Amino acid sequence: MWDPRSSSNPLPLTLDLDSAAYFRTLTTSLSRVKDFSNSRREKTLFSNSARLNANFTNIAPPPFQVVRDFCRNFIPEQARAAPDRITKLAKGINKLAGHLGNPSLAIPPLYDLVTRYPPNSSYLTTIHQIFLLACVTTRNFRSALPVLSHPIINIDLVNLSPELNYNDNLTYHYTGGIALAALKRWKEAEEYFEICVTSPGNYPAALQMEALKKLRLVQLISTGKVSNLPKYTHPLLVRLFKNTPYNAFINAYPNNSQLLREIYDKERHTFTQDKNLGLLLQAIARAPRWVLKKLTATYVTLHLADIGKVVKIDSEEEVRALLLSMIESNDISAQISADGSVTFSDPPPQFTKEQVDNILRDVQEQTALLGFLEQEVSRSKEFLSKAAKLNDSGWTPAGEEELFANMGGVQWDENMYS
């Protein structure tokens, strides 16, 4: 028999009966080991999901490190054969972390599940909203960023997440908007809230109304005004929103600071109950910025005292600090002189290297396209026939055309219009 450990013996061209039996036995053994390993993983998934959702007073939960190791090492293709168990496992991890007195413990294993279970990061699963709720309730907002940075564009209700429902989508984007707003990433938060608000349904959900309230406050903080909702937003949701104190707040924003304070004082209980008091106070604090920014569209020069009267700030030093803050954040372009006069100017255009490269690439593509079209036109029969007719008609240029035609060798001064 050929000895694989001996380098001096060449591999035989044919195997004897003993060799063939050996390899058959080896292949069968390896297959059994693989099946046993897969079976063990499946049993671990079923066991963990069952024990994590049991009553911990009667059945002891599995050690947290065992759950953590499973989430880190499970085979996604096999886990997708039992999507209901994956959902139970995710819910059980939250339950176990709470039982251990540290809800933040749930975030690492849930992150492993939400990033490893779907085929790629564009799929929405039942784990997504469980993971985000864990991040938001424990105020670990930054832990959600790697997941929130990937937009959701795919769902699989057949194999991947048959239990996924409409509310899971709303909850994911709503809690995602909360996490991003807490990190002051206003534009991204606005996008997540808007997805929640505009998700189609027969009747607007209560969560969509809450998302709309936060969306409007985020827009006021970010830009000083609200933008129109897409046309496919449920019309009943828009009508219901008009009857809320938030709509009155938007109508008074940012110019009428006294009315803003009155609405705040009168409806403070409502804003607190909606968990929007923090966003509302930020919007009120930023109102002078947007009033000041409107002045730049009307005036070229103003004194600090005049600006203070308009934005309702008595101290010139506070007005100066506000101006410097807006200049630093590129909200306005202005210069403050020693005597307190402020000169506004249009902000200089700013381009990143990526934007410049994209413009140059577009120019090159358009140039190449024009060259191609010019060649195609010059080859066309219609163009050639018209050119031949012009030559046969004995056409001569007009006086002005002849004058310019004879100036082909003249070098123009490039600075003539400067």
Short mmCIF file of N, CA and C in Angstrom, two decimals, residues 76 79-80 82-84 86-87 117-120 123-128 154-164:
data_model
loop_
_atom_site.label_atom_id
_atom_site.label_comp_id
_atom_site.label_asym_id
_atom_site.label_seq_id
_atom_site.Cartn_x
_atom_site.Cartn_y
_atom_site.Cartn_z
N PRO A 76 -24.04 31.23 9.38
CA PRO A 76 -25.26 31.94 8.96
C PRO A 76 -26.18 31.11 8.08
N ALA A 79 -28.20 28.88 10.24
CA ALA A 79 -29.12 29.62 11.09
C ALA A 79 -30.34 30.09 10.31
N ARG A 80 -30.16 30.37 9.01
CA ARG A 80 -31.28 30.85 8.20
C ARG A 80 -32.33 29.77 7.98
N ALA A 82 -33.64 28.24 10.43
CA ALA A 82 -34.52 28.35 11.60
C ALA A 82 -34.67 29.82 12.00
N PRO A 83 -35.29 30.64 11.16
CA PRO A 83 -35.37 32.08 11.45
C PRO A 83 -36.15 32.41 12.71
N ASP A 84 -37.16 31.58 13.04
CA ASP A 84 -37.94 31.84 14.25
C ASP A 84 -37.09 31.68 15.50
N ILE A 86 -33.84 32.25 15.66
CA ILE A 86 -32.93 33.41 15.71
C ILE A 86 -33.64 34.59 16.37
N THR A 87 -34.91 34.80 16.02
CA THR A 87 -35.67 35.89 16.64
C THR A 87 -35.82 35.65 18.14
N TYR A 117 -26.16 37.35 10.45
CA TYR A 117 -27.29 36.51 10.03
C TYR A 117 -27.79 36.83 8.62
N PRO A 118 -28.04 38.11 8.24
CA PRO A 118 -28.54 38.38 6.88
C PRO A 118 -27.44 38.17 5.83
N PRO A 119 -27.81 37.93 4.57
CA PRO A 119 -26.81 37.75 3.50
C PRO A 119 -25.90 38.97 3.35
N ASN A 120 -26.44 40.17 3.52
CA ASN A 120 -25.63 41.38 3.50
C ASN A 120 -26.36 42.46 4.30
N TYR A 123 -30.31 44.02 4.07
CA TYR A 123 -31.53 43.30 4.42
C TYR A 123 -32.04 43.72 5.79
N LEU A 124 -33.36 43.90 5.90
CA LEU A 124 -34.00 44.15 7.19
C LEU A 124 -34.47 42.83 7.76
N THR A 125 -34.15 42.58 9.04
CA THR A 125 -34.57 41.35 9.71
C THR A 125 -35.29 41.72 11.01
N THR A 126 -35.83 40.71 11.67
CA THR A 126 -36.49 40.94 12.95
C THR A 126 -35.48 41.31 14.03
N ILE A 127 -34.20 41.04 13.81
CA ILE A 127 -33.17 41.34 14.81
C ILE A 127 -32.85 42.83 14.83
N HIS A 128 -33.04 43.52 13.71
CA HIS A 128 -32.62 44.92 13.61
C HIS A 128 -33.27 45.80 14.68
N ASN A 154 -33.63 45.84 1.07
CA ASN A 154 -34.10 44.49 0.76
C ASN A 154 -34.80 43.87 1.97
N ILE A 155 -35.81 43.04 1.69
CA ILE A 155 -36.43 42.20 2.71
C ILE A 155 -36.67 40.82 2.09
N ASP A 156 -36.67 39.82 2.93
CA ASP A 156 -36.95 38.45 2.49
C ASP A 156 -37.92 37.83 3.49
N LEU A 157 -39.20 37.83 3.14
CA LEU A 157 -40.23 37.33 4.03
C LEU A 157 -40.45 35.83 3.90
N VAL A 158 -39.73 35.20 2.96
CA VAL A 158 -39.92 33.77 2.74
C VAL A 158 -38.93 32.95 3.56
N ASN A 159 -37.65 33.27 3.42
CA ASN A 159 -36.62 32.45 4.04
C ASN A 159 -35.93 33.15 5.22
N LEU A 160 -35.63 34.43 5.06
CA LEU A 160 -34.79 35.12 6.04
C LEU A 160 -35.57 35.57 7.27
N SER A 161 -36.70 36.23 7.06
CA SER A 161 -37.47 36.79 8.18
C SER A 161 -38.97 36.66 7.91
N PRO A 162 -39.51 35.44 7.98
CA PRO A 162 -40.95 35.28 7.73
C PRO A 162 -41.82 35.97 8.78
N GLU A 163 -41.26 36.26 9.96
CA GLU A 163 -42.03 36.91 11.02
C GLU A 163 -41.97 38.43 10.94
N LEU A 164 -41.20 38.97 10.01
CA LEU A 164 -41.05 40.42 9.88
C LEU A 164 -42.38 41.06 9.51
#
